[in-house]
Short mmCIF file of N, CA and C in Angstrom, two decimals:
data_model
loop_
_atom_site.label_atom_id
_atom_site.label_comp_id
_atom_site.label_asym_id
_atom_site.label_seq_id
_atom_site.Cartn_x
_atom_site.Cartn_y
_atom_site.Cartn_z
N MET A 8 -7.49 -40.99 -26.27
CA MET A 8 -7.92 -41.71 -25.21
C MET A 8 -8.28 -40.54 -24.24
N PRO A 9 -9.67 -41.05 -23.57
CA PRO A 9 -10.23 -40.07 -22.34
C PRO A 9 -9.74 -40.11 -21.31
N ARG A 10 -9.66 -38.94 -20.58
CA ARG A 10 -8.94 -38.95 -19.48
C ARG A 10 -9.81 -39.45 -18.07
N PRO A 11 -9.30 -40.00 -17.26
CA PRO A 11 -9.98 -40.61 -16.11
C PRO A 11 -10.92 -39.53 -15.42
N HIS A 12 -11.97 -39.86 -14.82
CA HIS A 12 -12.98 -38.82 -14.17
C HIS A 12 -12.11 -38.38 -12.82
N ARG A 13 -12.42 -37.07 -12.72
CA ARG A 13 -11.81 -36.68 -11.26
C ARG A 13 -12.90 -35.48 -10.78
N PRO A 14 -13.13 -35.71 -9.50
CA PRO A 14 -14.11 -34.71 -8.92
C PRO A 14 -13.40 -33.26 -9.05
N ALA A 15 -14.70 -32.41 -9.37
CA ALA A 15 -14.22 -30.85 -9.61
C ALA A 15 -13.56 -30.19 -8.24
N ARG A 16 -13.86 -30.64 -7.18
CA ARG A 16 -13.49 -30.17 -6.02
C ARG A 16 -13.19 -30.98 -5.14
N PRO A 17 -12.12 -31.14 -4.35
CA PRO A 17 -11.74 -32.29 -3.27
C PRO A 17 -13.16 -32.16 -2.14
N GLY A 18 -13.32 -32.99 -1.52
CA GLY A 18 -14.34 -33.23 -0.61
C GLY A 18 -15.92 -33.34 -1.13
N GLY A 19 -15.86 -33.42 -2.50
CA GLY A 19 -17.27 -33.66 -3.31
C GLY A 19 -17.98 -32.55 -3.14
N ARG A 20 -17.68 -31.25 -2.76
CA ARG A 20 -18.61 -30.26 -2.95
C ARG A 20 -18.62 -29.65 -4.32
N THR A 21 -19.81 -29.19 -4.68
CA THR A 21 -19.75 -28.80 -6.16
C THR A 21 -20.02 -27.37 -5.71
N LEU A 22 -19.76 -26.60 -7.05
CA LEU A 22 -19.72 -25.20 -7.20
C LEU A 22 -21.17 -24.63 -7.67
N THR A 23 -22.11 -24.40 -6.84
CA THR A 23 -23.57 -23.81 -7.12
C THR A 23 -23.20 -22.40 -7.64
N PRO A 24 -24.06 -21.79 -8.28
CA PRO A 24 -24.00 -20.28 -8.64
C PRO A 24 -23.88 -19.50 -7.25
N TRP A 25 -24.64 -19.94 -6.37
CA TRP A 25 -24.64 -19.17 -5.10
C TRP A 25 -23.36 -19.08 -4.33
N ARG A 26 -22.57 -20.37 -4.42
CA ARG A 26 -21.34 -20.42 -3.86
C ARG A 26 -20.16 -19.68 -4.66
N ARG A 27 -20.34 -19.83 -5.76
CA ARG A 27 -19.26 -18.77 -6.90
C ARG A 27 -19.41 -17.55 -6.58
N VAL A 28 -20.85 -16.81 -6.22
CA VAL A 28 -21.02 -15.28 -6.03
C VAL A 28 -20.37 -15.27 -4.73
N VAL A 29 -20.55 -16.00 -3.56
CA VAL A 29 -20.16 -15.87 -2.15
C VAL A 29 -18.81 -15.46 -2.20
N THR A 30 -18.12 -16.90 -2.83
CA THR A 30 -16.76 -16.76 -2.94
C THR A 30 -16.00 -15.78 -3.66
N ALA A 31 -16.59 -15.18 -4.57
CA ALA A 31 -16.22 -13.92 -5.14
C ALA A 31 -16.13 -12.74 -4.54
N LEU A 32 -17.41 -12.66 -3.94
CA LEU A 32 -17.61 -11.50 -3.01
C LEU A 32 -16.61 -11.49 -1.83
N ALA A 33 -16.39 -12.69 -1.27
CA ALA A 33 -15.31 -12.49 -0.34
C ALA A 33 -13.83 -12.44 -0.56
N ALA A 34 -13.78 -12.76 -1.95
CA ALA A 34 -12.33 -12.46 -2.50
C ALA A 34 -12.22 -11.10 -2.71
N LEU A 35 -13.15 -10.46 -3.33
CA LEU A 35 -13.29 -9.00 -3.42
C LEU A 35 -13.09 -8.10 -2.22
N VAL A 36 -13.47 -8.52 -1.09
CA VAL A 36 -13.60 -7.77 0.11
C VAL A 36 -11.92 -8.12 0.69
N ARG A 37 -11.54 -9.61 0.55
CA ARG A 37 -10.31 -9.57 1.11
C ARG A 37 -9.35 -8.73 0.16
N LEU A 38 -9.49 -8.69 -1.16
CA LEU A 38 -8.51 -7.77 -2.17
C LEU A 38 -8.76 -6.44 -1.58
N ALA A 39 -9.96 -5.64 -1.27
CA ALA A 39 -9.98 -4.58 -1.22
C ALA A 39 -9.45 -3.91 0.24
N ALA A 40 -9.42 -4.79 1.31
CA ALA A 40 -8.80 -4.70 2.50
C ALA A 40 -7.08 -4.70 2.27
N ARG A 41 -6.82 -5.68 1.17
CA ARG A 41 -5.50 -5.71 1.26
C ARG A 41 -4.70 -4.39 0.55
N VAL A 42 -5.40 -3.99 -0.49
CA VAL A 42 -5.10 -2.56 -1.13
C VAL A 42 -5.29 -1.51 -0.05
N ALA A 43 -6.07 -1.40 0.70
CA ALA A 43 -6.07 -0.26 1.95
C ALA A 43 -4.78 -0.59 2.66
N ALA A 44 -4.66 -1.80 3.29
CA ALA A 44 -3.40 -2.13 3.96
C ALA A 44 -2.18 -1.62 3.48
N LEU A 45 -2.06 -2.12 2.14
CA LEU A 45 -1.04 -1.56 1.15
C LEU A 45 -0.76 -0.16 1.23
N SER A 46 -1.75 0.63 0.61
CA SER A 46 -1.58 2.03 0.68
C SER A 46 -1.20 2.88 1.98
N VAL A 47 -1.95 2.18 2.95
CA VAL A 47 -1.37 2.89 4.18
C VAL A 47 -0.05 2.57 4.60
N LEU A 48 0.59 1.29 4.48
CA LEU A 48 1.74 0.85 4.67
C LEU A 48 2.70 1.61 3.81
N LEU A 49 2.31 1.77 2.72
CA LEU A 49 3.47 2.50 1.41
C LEU A 49 3.70 4.03 2.11
N TYR A 50 2.43 4.68 2.52
CA TYR A 50 2.59 5.94 3.12
C TYR A 50 3.68 5.99 4.36
N ALA A 51 3.42 5.06 5.28
CA ALA A 51 4.39 5.04 6.23
C ALA A 51 5.71 4.63 5.75
N ILE A 52 6.25 3.84 4.93
CA ILE A 52 7.46 3.61 4.29
C ILE A 52 8.10 5.07 3.66
N PHE A 53 7.15 5.45 2.95
CA PHE A 53 7.67 6.65 2.28
C PHE A 53 7.87 7.88 3.13
N THR A 54 7.49 7.70 4.37
CA THR A 54 7.65 8.84 5.40
C THR A 54 8.88 8.51 6.30
N VAL A 55 8.92 7.35 6.30
CA VAL A 55 10.52 6.76 7.11
C VAL A 55 11.66 6.87 6.25
N LEU A 56 11.09 6.63 4.92
CA LEU A 56 12.62 6.66 3.93
C LEU A 56 12.80 8.27 3.51
N LYS A 57 11.98 9.37 4.02
CA LYS A 57 11.97 10.67 3.69
C LYS A 57 11.93 10.88 2.40
N ALA A 58 10.58 10.40 1.61
CA ALA A 58 10.36 10.55 0.34
C ALA A 58 10.19 12.22 -0.01
N ASN A 59 10.17 12.49 -1.40
CA ASN A 59 9.98 13.97 -1.58
C ASN A 59 8.45 14.41 -1.43
N PRO A 60 7.89 15.00 -0.35
CA PRO A 60 6.58 15.49 -0.70
C PRO A 60 5.96 16.39 -1.61
N ALA A 61 6.69 16.76 -2.51
CA ALA A 61 6.31 17.54 -3.58
C ALA A 61 6.00 16.21 -4.85
N ASN A 62 6.22 15.16 -4.47
CA ASN A 62 5.99 14.09 -5.66
C ASN A 62 4.56 13.60 -5.89
N VAL A 63 4.11 13.74 -6.85
CA VAL A 63 2.70 13.48 -7.24
C VAL A 63 2.36 11.90 -6.51
N TRP A 64 3.12 11.12 -6.69
CA TRP A 64 2.87 9.70 -6.10
C TRP A 64 2.77 9.83 -4.52
N TYR A 65 3.56 10.36 -4.00
CA TYR A 65 3.52 10.65 -2.60
C TYR A 65 2.45 11.32 -2.07
N GLN A 66 2.04 12.30 -2.83
CA GLN A 66 0.67 12.99 -2.34
C GLN A 66 -0.63 12.48 -2.68
N PHE A 67 -0.61 11.36 -3.88
CA PHE A 67 -1.58 10.59 -3.91
C PHE A 67 -1.78 9.80 -2.89
N VAL A 68 -0.57 9.00 -2.39
CA VAL A 68 -0.52 7.95 -1.26
C VAL A 68 -1.01 8.63 -0.09
N GLU A 69 -0.45 9.84 0.21
CA GLU A 69 -0.89 10.42 1.68
C GLU A 69 -2.50 10.89 1.64
N THR A 70 -2.93 11.21 0.51
CA THR A 70 -4.40 11.59 0.44
C THR A 70 -5.13 10.17 0.75
N LEU A 71 -4.55 9.23 -0.14
CA LEU A 71 -5.51 7.71 0.04
C LEU A 71 -5.18 7.34 1.74
N ALA A 72 -3.90 7.28 2.19
CA ALA A 72 -3.54 6.75 3.50
C ALA A 72 -4.31 7.54 4.56
N SER A 73 -4.50 9.00 4.49
CA SER A 73 -5.25 9.80 5.43
C SER A 73 -6.60 9.37 5.66
N SER A 74 -7.14 9.10 4.36
CA SER A 74 -8.68 8.69 4.45
C SER A 74 -8.88 7.12 4.96
N LEU A 75 -7.83 6.39 4.83
CA LEU A 75 -8.04 5.00 5.21
C LEU A 75 -7.35 4.61 6.37
N SER A 76 -6.90 5.59 7.26
CA SER A 76 -6.19 5.56 8.46
C SER A 76 -6.53 5.11 9.75
N LEU A 77 -8.22 4.88 9.68
CA LEU A 77 -8.92 4.57 10.49
C LEU A 77 -8.66 5.08 12.12
N GLY A 78 -8.44 6.46 11.94
CA GLY A 78 -8.36 7.40 13.04
C GLY A 78 -7.21 7.04 14.02
N LEU A 79 -6.18 6.39 13.61
CA LEU A 79 -5.18 5.88 14.46
C LEU A 79 -3.91 6.47 14.04
N THR A 80 -4.03 7.69 13.45
CA THR A 80 -2.78 8.66 13.23
C THR A 80 -2.28 9.10 14.33
N ASN A 81 -2.78 9.45 15.44
CA ASN A 81 -2.06 10.02 16.51
C ASN A 81 -2.33 9.05 17.76
N LEU A 82 -2.48 7.71 17.62
CA LEU A 82 -2.68 6.89 18.60
C LEU A 82 -1.49 6.95 19.75
N PHE A 83 -0.28 6.84 19.10
CA PHE A 83 0.91 6.74 19.66
C PHE A 83 2.01 8.02 19.46
N GLN A 84 2.64 8.55 20.17
CA GLN A 84 3.45 9.72 20.09
C GLN A 84 5.05 9.16 20.58
N PHE A 85 5.83 9.38 19.40
CA PHE A 85 7.29 9.22 19.86
C PHE A 85 8.09 10.53 19.43
N ALA A 86 9.29 10.64 20.05
CA ALA A 86 10.08 11.70 19.68
C ALA A 86 10.54 11.95 18.16
N ASP A 87 10.51 11.13 17.34
CA ASP A 87 10.89 10.95 16.02
C ASP A 87 9.47 10.73 15.38
N PRO A 88 9.10 11.96 14.65
CA PRO A 88 7.78 11.94 13.90
C PRO A 88 7.76 10.69 12.89
N ARG A 89 8.93 10.04 12.43
CA ARG A 89 8.83 9.16 11.35
C ARG A 89 8.48 7.65 12.07
N TRP A 90 8.86 7.56 13.45
CA TRP A 90 8.54 6.39 14.20
C TRP A 90 7.16 6.41 14.60
N THR A 91 6.51 7.62 14.68
CA THR A 91 5.10 7.93 15.09
C THR A 91 4.20 7.24 13.84
N THR A 92 4.72 7.86 12.61
CA THR A 92 4.01 7.49 11.30
C THR A 92 3.92 6.21 11.23
N LEU A 93 4.97 5.59 11.26
CA LEU A 93 5.44 4.08 11.28
C LEU A 93 4.60 3.38 11.99
N VAL A 94 4.66 3.50 13.30
CA VAL A 94 3.93 2.70 14.13
C VAL A 94 2.42 2.92 13.97
N ASN A 95 2.02 3.89 14.12
CA ASN A 95 0.29 4.36 13.84
C ASN A 95 -0.19 3.70 12.51
N TYR A 96 0.40 4.16 11.32
CA TYR A 96 -0.03 3.77 10.06
C TYR A 96 0.31 2.13 9.94
N GLY A 97 1.26 1.59 10.38
CA GLY A 97 1.69 0.18 10.47
C GLY A 97 0.51 -0.36 11.45
N LEU A 98 0.00 0.00 12.33
CA LEU A 98 -1.22 -0.61 13.08
C LEU A 98 -2.61 -0.41 12.18
N ALA A 99 -2.63 0.65 11.60
CA ALA A 99 -3.97 0.84 10.83
C ALA A 99 -3.73 -0.41 9.77
N ALA A 100 -2.69 -0.51 9.16
CA ALA A 100 -2.71 -1.72 8.11
C ALA A 100 -2.79 -2.74 8.74
N LEU A 101 -2.38 -3.24 9.71
CA LEU A 101 -2.71 -4.37 10.43
C LEU A 101 -4.24 -4.68 10.64
N VAL A 102 -4.73 -3.44 11.28
CA VAL A 102 -6.34 -3.57 11.35
C VAL A 102 -7.12 -3.93 10.12
N TRP A 103 -6.64 -3.33 9.00
CA TRP A 103 -7.32 -3.60 7.91
C TRP A 103 -7.08 -4.84 7.34
N LEU A 104 -6.07 -5.63 7.55
CA LEU A 104 -5.81 -6.98 7.15
C LEU A 104 -6.59 -7.92 8.12
N ILE A 105 -6.72 -7.35 9.53
CA ILE A 105 -7.68 -8.40 10.28
C ILE A 105 -9.19 -8.22 9.96
N ILE A 106 -9.33 -7.03 9.74
CA ILE A 106 -10.78 -6.63 9.32
C ILE A 106 -11.16 -7.38 7.99
N GLY A 107 -10.54 -7.26 7.03
CA GLY A 107 -10.58 -7.69 5.76
C GLY A 107 -10.82 -9.27 5.88
N SER A 108 -9.76 -10.17 6.70
CA SER A 108 -10.03 -11.39 6.62
C SER A 108 -11.27 -11.96 7.60
N ALA A 109 -11.63 -11.22 8.70
CA ALA A 109 -12.72 -11.68 9.14
C ALA A 109 -14.07 -11.30 8.48
N VAL A 110 -14.17 -10.29 7.73
CA VAL A 110 -15.45 -10.25 7.05
C VAL A 110 -15.34 -11.08 5.80
N ALA A 111 -14.31 -11.54 5.19
CA ALA A 111 -14.35 -12.20 4.17
C ALA A 111 -14.73 -13.59 4.67
N GLY A 112 -14.27 -14.15 5.96
CA GLY A 112 -14.59 -15.29 6.65
C GLY A 112 -16.07 -15.52 6.58
N LEU A 113 -16.58 -14.48 7.27
CA LEU A 113 -18.15 -14.30 7.52
C LEU A 113 -18.76 -14.39 6.25
N ILE A 114 -18.63 -13.94 5.37
CA ILE A 114 -19.17 -13.99 4.03
C ILE A 114 -19.28 -15.39 3.33
N ARG A 115 -17.90 -15.95 3.50
CA ARG A 115 -17.87 -17.24 3.07
C ARG A 115 -18.62 -18.27 3.80
N ARG A 116 -18.98 -18.05 5.23
CA ARG A 116 -19.63 -18.91 5.88
C ARG A 116 -21.33 -18.95 5.43
N THR A 117 -21.58 -17.88 4.75
CA THR A 117 -22.88 -18.02 4.33
C THR A 117 -23.25 -18.78 3.33
N ALA A 118 -22.21 -19.33 2.36
CA ALA A 118 -22.28 -20.22 1.42
C ALA A 118 -22.68 -21.53 1.80
N ASP A 119 -22.58 -21.98 3.36
CA ASP A 119 -22.38 -23.34 3.53
C ASP A 119 -23.78 -23.38 4.19
#
C-alpha cells in the first residue's frame, strides 16, 4: 500500500541545488568554528587541571590553541596563571562560537 504524500520540507520550500550548497557551506563554517572553540577550551581545561606539558596531546592542543586564540591570551591578568588562561582562552572560545554562528547565518541568508 502506498504511503500518503508528505511535503519534503515544512513550509513548502523545495531544496534547490543552490540551497543545498549554501546549507552545507553554512554547516561547514559552523563546524569549523565549533572545533576551533573546542580546541581553545580544551587547552584552558588542560591548564586548569595541571595536565602534563610533556604529553604529546597537550602539546598538540597547546599549539593549536595558541594559533586560534585570536590575540586574547593576555587580555586579563590574574594572580593565578591558571585563572588567566581559563578566562582568556574561554573568552576566545566564546568569540569563535559567536563568529561562527554569525558567519553561518549570513551564508544561509544568501540562499533566500
